PDB file of C-alpha atoms in Angstrom:
ATOM      1  CA  MET A   1      -1.412  10.304  15.101  1.00  0.00           C
ATOM      2  CA  PRO A   2      -1.451  10.865  11.359  1.00  0.00           C
ATOM      3  CA  ILE A   3       1.682  10.123   9.384  1.00  0.00           C
ATOM      4  CA  ARG A   4       1.365  12.177   6.224  1.00  0.00           C
ATOM      5  CA  ARG A   5       2.988   9.815   3.704  1.00  0.00           C
ATOM      6  CA  ILE A   6       0.887   6.864   4.866  1.00  0.00           C
ATOM      7  CA  GLU A   7      -2.304   8.898   4.992  1.00  0.00           C
ATOM      8  CA  ASN A   8      -1.669  10.273   1.486  1.00  0.00           C
ATOM      9  CA  ALA A   9      -1.048   6.795   0.078  1.00  0.00           C
ATOM     10  CA  ILE A  10      -4.238   5.509   1.676  1.00  0.00           C
ATOM     11  CA  SER A  11      -6.272   8.413   0.305  1.00  0.00           C
ATOM     12  CA  CYS A  12      -4.941   7.936  -3.226  1.00  0.00           C
ATOM     13  CA  CYS A  13      -5.582   4.201  -3.139  1.00  0.00           C
ATOM     14  CA  GLU A  14      -9.083   4.647  -1.702  1.00  0.00           C
ATOM     15  CA  LEU A  15      -9.932   7.044  -4.523  1.00  0.00           C
ATOM     16  CA  HIS A  16      -8.584   4.637  -7.124  1.00  0.00           C
ATOM     17  CA  ILE A  17     -10.539   1.735  -5.627  1.00  0.00           C
ATOM     18  CA  ARG A  18     -13.783   3.738  -5.553  1.00  0.00           C
ATOM     19  CA  ILE A  19     -13.348   4.745  -9.192  1.00  0.00           C
ATOM     20  CA  THR A  20     -12.339   1.323 -10.508  1.00  0.00           C
ATOM     21  CA  ASP A  21     -14.262  -1.127  -8.313  1.00  0.00           C
ATOM     22  CA  ASN A  22     -16.363  -3.004 -10.864  1.00  0.00           C
ATOM     23  CA  GLY A  23     -15.669  -6.661 -10.061  1.00  0.00           C
ATOM     24  CA  ASP A  24     -13.279  -7.148 -12.975  1.00  0.00           C
ATOM     25  CA  PRO A  25     -10.632  -9.734 -11.921  1.00  0.00           C
ATOM     26  CA  LYS A  26      -7.832  -7.595 -13.378  1.00  0.00           C
ATOM     27  CA  VAL A  27      -8.987  -4.638 -11.285  1.00  0.00           C
ATOM     28  CA  LEU A  28      -9.050  -6.831  -8.187  1.00  0.00           C
ATOM     29  CA  GLU A  29      -5.478  -7.861  -8.943  1.00  0.00           C
ATOM     30  CA  ILE A  30      -4.496  -4.194  -9.151  1.00  0.00           C
ATOM     31  CA  HIS A  31      -6.155  -3.666  -5.754  1.00  0.00           C
ATOM     32  CA  SER A  32      -3.929  -6.351  -4.273  1.00  0.00           C
ATOM     33  CA  TYR A  33      -0.886  -4.513  -5.634  1.00  0.00           C
ATOM     34  CA  LEU A  34      -2.164  -1.358  -3.954  1.00  0.00           C
ATOM     35  CA  VAL A  35      -2.292  -3.281  -0.670  1.00  0.00           C
ATOM     36  CA  TYR A  36       1.299  -4.410  -1.185  1.00  0.00           C
ATOM     37  CA  SER A  37       2.393  -0.845  -1.819  1.00  0.00           C
ATOM     38  CA  VAL A  38       0.643   0.574   1.223  1.00  0.00           C
ATOM     39  CA  VAL A  39       2.031  -2.203   3.451  1.00  0.00           C
ATOM     40  CA  LEU A  40       5.552  -1.280   2.374  1.00  0.00           C
ATOM     41  CA  ILE A  41       4.911   2.436   2.871  1.00  0.00           C
ATOM     42  CA  ILE A  42       3.550   1.809   6.384  1.00  0.00           C
ATOM     43  CA  ILE A  43       6.548  -0.288   7.368  1.00  0.00           C
ATOM     44  CA  SER A  44       8.978   2.174   5.806  1.00  0.00           C
ATOM     45  CA  GLU A  45       7.507   5.066   7.774  1.00  0.00           C
ATOM     46  CA  TYR A  46       7.374   3.037  10.978  1.00  0.00           C
ATOM     47  CA  GLU A  47      11.044   2.048  10.603  1.00  0.00           C
ATOM     48  CA  VAL A  48      12.079   5.686  10.513  1.00  0.00           C
ATOM     49  CA  LEU A  49       9.668   6.788  13.228  1.00  0.00           C
ATOM     50  CA  ILE A  50      10.678   4.106  15.725  1.00  0.00           C
ATOM     51  CA  GLU A  51      14.378   4.747  15.220  1.00  0.00           C
ATOM     52  CA  ARG A  52      13.809   8.475  15.697  1.00  0.00           C
ATOM     53  CA  LEU A  53      11.769   7.942  18.852  1.00  0.00           C
ATOM     54  CA  PHE A  54      14.561   5.950  20.464  1.00  0.00           C
ATOM     55  CA  ALA A  55      17.154   8.476  19.250  1.00  0.00           C
ATOM     56  CA  GLU A  56      15.140  11.338  20.700  1.00  0.00           C
ATOM     57  CA  ARG A  57      14.915   9.535  24.031  1.00  0.00           C
ATOM     58  CA  ALA A  58      18.705   9.248  23.961  1.00  0.00           C
ATOM     59  CA  ASN A  59      19.000  12.944  23.117  1.00  0.00           C
ATOM     60  CA  ASN A  60      16.898  13.749  26.171  1.00  0.00           C
ATOM     61  CA  CYS A  61      19.546  12.303  28.489  1.00  0.00           C
ATOM     62  CA  GLY A  62      21.590  15.452  27.991  1.00  0.00           C
ATOM     63  CA  ASP A  63      24.861  13.708  27.151  1.00  0.00           C
ATOM     64  CA  GLU A  64      25.733  14.133  23.473  1.00  0.00           C
ATOM     65  CA  HIS A  65      28.294  11.306  23.548  1.00  0.00           C
ATOM     66  CA  ILE A  66      25.786   8.814  24.950  1.00  0.00           C
ATOM     67  CA  ALA A  67      23.145  10.043  22.508  1.00  0.00           C
ATOM     68  CA  SER A  68      25.569   9.646  19.597  1.00  0.00           C
ATOM     69  CA  TYR A  69      26.430   6.114  20.699  1.00  0.00           C
ATOM     70  CA  VAL A  70      22.752   5.164  20.980  1.00  0.00           C
ATOM     71  CA  ARG A  71      21.969   6.634  17.536  1.00  0.00           C
ATOM     72  CA  LYS A  72      24.785   4.561  16.016  1.00  0.00           C
ATOM     73  CA  GLN A  73      23.478   1.428  17.727  1.00  0.00           C
ATOM     74  CA  LEU A  74      19.997   2.119  16.391  1.00  0.00           C
ATOM     75  CA  ASN A  75      21.093   2.731  12.820  1.00  0.00           C
ATOM     76  CA  ARG A  76      19.113   0.329  10.635  1.00  0.00           C
ATOM     77  CA  LYS A  77      18.007  -1.769  13.616  1.00  0.00           C
ATOM     78  CA  PHE A  78      14.345  -1.361  12.760  1.00  0.00           C
ATOM     79  CA  ARG A  79      14.489  -2.225   9.052  1.00  0.00           C
ATOM     80  CA  SER A  80      11.859  -4.757   9.867  1.00  0.00           C
ATOM     81  CA  PRO A  81      10.273  -3.253  12.963  1.00  0.00           C
ATOM     82  CA  ASP A  82       8.772  -6.314  14.550  1.00  0.00           C
ATOM     83  CA  ILE A  83       7.777  -6.093  18.182  1.00  0.00           C
ATOM     84  CA  SER A  84      10.643  -8.297  19.360  1.00  0.00           C
ATOM     85  CA  LYS A  85      13.145  -5.654  18.186  1.00  0.00           C
ATOM     86  CA  ILE A  86      11.227  -2.926  19.965  1.00  0.00           C
ATOM     87  CA  ASN A  87      11.078  -5.080  23.098  1.00  0.00           C
ATOM     88  CA  GLN A  88      14.797  -5.846  22.925  1.00  0.00           C
ATOM     89  CA  THR A  89      15.684  -2.166  22.633  1.00  0.00           C
ATOM     90  CA  LEU A  90      13.335  -1.217  25.468  1.00  0.00           C
ATOM     91  CA  GLY A  91      14.843  -3.973  27.607  1.00  0.00           C
ATOM     92  CA  ASP A  92      18.322  -2.665  26.825  1.00  0.00           C
ATOM     93  CA  LEU A  93      17.232   0.730  28.124  1.00  0.00           C
ATOM     94  CA  GLY A  94      15.687  -0.729  31.249  1.00  0.00           C
ATOM     95  CA  GLN A  95      13.529  -3.612  32.387  1.00  0.00           C
ATOM     96  CA  ASP A  96      10.901  -1.132  33.605  1.00  0.00           C
ATOM     97  CA  TYR A  97      10.526   0.221  30.053  1.00  0.00           C
ATOM     98  CA  LEU A  98      10.069  -3.276  28.687  1.00  0.00           C
ATOM     99  CA  ASP A  99       7.629  -4.341  31.401  1.00  0.00           C
ATOM    100  CA  THR A 100       5.507  -1.218  30.993  1.00  0.00           C
ATOM    101  CA  PHE A 101       5.366  -1.579  27.210  1.00  0.00           C
ATOM    102  CA  LYS A 102       4.606  -5.290  27.282  1.00  0.00           C
ATOM    103  CA  SER A 103       1.832  -4.861  29.819  1.00  0.00           C
ATOM    104  CA  ALA A 104       0.288  -2.164  27.620  1.00  0.00           C
ATOM    105  CA  ILE A 105       0.371  -4.110  24.351  1.00  0.00           C
ATOM    106  CA  GLU A 106       0.361  -7.853  25.028  1.00  0.00           C
ATOM    107  CA  ASN A 107      -2.755  -9.655  23.853  1.00  0.00           C
ATOM    108  CA  THR A 108      -4.299  -6.496  22.430  1.00  0.00           C
ATOM    109  CA  GLU A 109      -5.905  -5.934  19.077  1.00  0.00           C
ATOM    110  CA  PHE A 110      -3.229  -3.376  18.181  1.00  0.00           C
ATOM    111  CA  HIS A 111      -0.520  -5.980  18.840  1.00  0.00           C
ATOM    112  CA  ALA A 112      -2.362  -8.385  16.527  1.00  0.00           C
ATOM    113  CA  ALA A 113      -2.767  -5.629  13.930  1.00  0.00           C
ATOM    114  CA  TRP A 114       0.975  -4.904  14.055  1.00  0.00           C
ATOM    115  CA  ASP A 115       1.705  -8.580  13.516  1.00  0.00           C
ATOM    116  CA  ASN A 116      -0.754  -8.694  10.580  1.00  0.00           C
ATOM    117  CA  ILE A 117       1.060  -5.887   8.797  1.00  0.00           C
ATOM    118  CA  MET A 118       4.468  -7.398   9.567  1.00  0.00           C
ATOM    119  CA  ARG A 119       3.357 -10.793   8.216  1.00  0.00           C
ATOM    120  CA  ALA A 120       2.088  -9.070   5.075  1.00  0.00           C
ATOM    121  CA  ARG A 121       5.447  -7.316   4.714  1.00  0.00           C
ATOM    122  CA  HIS A 122       7.326 -10.602   5.048  1.00  0.00           C
ATOM    123  CA  ALA A 123       5.035 -12.233   2.492  1.00  0.00           C
ATOM    124  CA  ILE A 124       5.697  -9.407   0.040  1.00  0.00           C
ATOM    125  CA  VAL A 125       9.411  -8.878   0.610  1.00  0.00           C
ATOM    126  CA  HIS A 126      10.625 -12.380   1.437  1.00  0.00           C
ATOM    127  CA  LYS A 127       7.870 -14.439  -0.179  1.00  0.00           C
ATOM    128  CA  GLN A 128       7.204 -16.029   3.224  1.00  0.00           C
ATOM    129  CA  GLY A 129       3.554 -17.009   3.097  1.00  0.00           C
ATOM    130  CA  THR A 130       0.907 -14.996   1.318  1.00  0.00           C
ATOM    131  CA  CYS A 131      -0.475 -11.527   1.814  1.00  0.00           C
ATOM    132  CA  ASN A 132      -4.193 -12.074   2.228  1.00  0.00           C
ATOM    133  CA  LEU A 133      -5.110  -8.630   3.529  1.00  0.00           C
ATOM    134  CA  THR A 134      -7.798  -6.734   1.714  1.00  0.00           C
ATOM    135  CA  PHE A 135      -7.429  -2.995   1.463  1.00  0.00           C
ATOM    136  CA  ASN A 136     -10.090  -2.452   4.135  1.00  0.00           C
ATOM    137  CA  GLU A 137      -8.417  -4.953   6.469  1.00  0.00           C
ATOM    138  CA  LEU A 138      -5.094  -3.208   5.953  1.00  0.00           C
ATOM    139  CA  ILE A 139      -6.580   0.184   6.804  1.00  0.00           C
ATOM    140  CA  THR A 140      -8.215  -1.230   9.933  1.00  0.00           C
ATOM    141  CA  SER A 141      -4.926  -2.816  10.998  1.00  0.00           C
ATOM    142  CA  TYR A 142      -3.022   0.387  10.305  1.00  0.00           C
ATOM    143  CA  GLN A 143      -5.418   2.429  12.433  1.00  0.00           C
ATOM    144  CA  LYS A 144      -4.954  -0.016  15.303  1.00  0.00           C
ATOM    145  CA  THR A 145      -1.144  -0.048  15.045  1.00  0.00           C
ATOM    146  CA  LYS A 146      -1.067   3.650  15.849  1.00  0.00           C
ATOM    147  CA  GLN A 147      -2.064   2.741  19.407  1.00  0.00           C
ATOM    148  CA  LEU A 148       1.051   0.584  19.729  1.00  0.00           C
ATOM    149  CA  LEU A 149       3.165   3.565  18.665  1.00  0.00           C
ATOM    150  CA  THR A 150       1.340   5.718  21.191  1.00  0.00           C
ATOM    151  CA  GLU A 151       2.259   3.239  23.932  1.00  0.00           C
ATOM    152  CA  LEU A 152       5.895   3.304  22.813  1.00  0.00           C
ATOM    153  CA  VAL A 153       5.888   7.096  22.924  1.00  0.00           C
ATOM    154  CA  LYS A 154       4.454   7.022  26.458  1.00  0.00           C
ATOM    155  CA  VAL A 155       7.038   4.517  27.689  1.00  0.00           C
ATOM    156  CA  LEU A 156       9.866   6.607  26.261  1.00  0.00           C
ATOM    157  CA  GLY A 157       8.502   9.704  27.980  1.00  0.00           C
ATOM    158  CA  LEU A 158       7.939  11.545  24.715  1.00  0.00           C
ATOM    159  CA  ALA A 159       4.150  11.912  24.854  1.00  0.00           C
ATOM    160  CA  ASP A 160       4.199  15.694  25.098  1.00  0.00           C
ATOM    161  CA  THR A 161       6.011  16.088  21.799  1.00  0.00           C
ATOM    162  CA  ILE A 162       4.721  13.292  19.540  1.00  0.00           C
ATOM    163  CA  ASP A 163       3.772  15.685  16.732  1.00  0.00           C
ATOM    164  CA  ILE A 164       7.405  16.803  16.447  1.00  0.00           C
ATOM    165  CA  TYR A 165       8.511  13.224  15.787  1.00  0.00           C
ATOM    166  CA  LEU A 166       5.759  12.612  13.289  1.00  0.00           C
ATOM    167  CA  ASN A 167       6.697  15.730  11.381  1.00  0.00           C
ATOM    168  CA  ARG A 168      10.346  14.644  11.256  1.00  0.00           C
ATOM    169  CA  VAL A 169       9.394  11.386   9.557  1.00  0.00           C
ATOM    170  CA  ARG A 170       8.454  13.114   6.330  1.00  0.00           C
TER     171      ARG A 170
END
């Protein structure tokens, strides 16, 4: 499940790190700023993707008025896409959606990875705590979070068309 903007940012940063990694403290500081940037790009892309997934599920109901209402309710809801907001929205759609999603993600490494990236985002944006992720840890967490998105796609019944949603994120 590649998301082009995130993958491009990671590739550029990896290249920069390979070229500049010489142990110089100033270079290490620049690497931390690269982590901050990639964290924000990941969250930004996830905000859009999650909103679009829920909107597409609403579109699939076949009633344009209901779909329009749901899209308006979703507008900006996932500006900080923590799992509680996803759970709340799934629960609003139906307890079975919520139960299925929770059973798929609770106490998993991809749930922990999602929380790691969200904590990093809060540390960067709201100065709540510190962002202690290295670039390699961030990439590992990012790779794991894609499984959480896959579970969301499955619960919403959109698994057959995930590439369409990913392409719309661009």
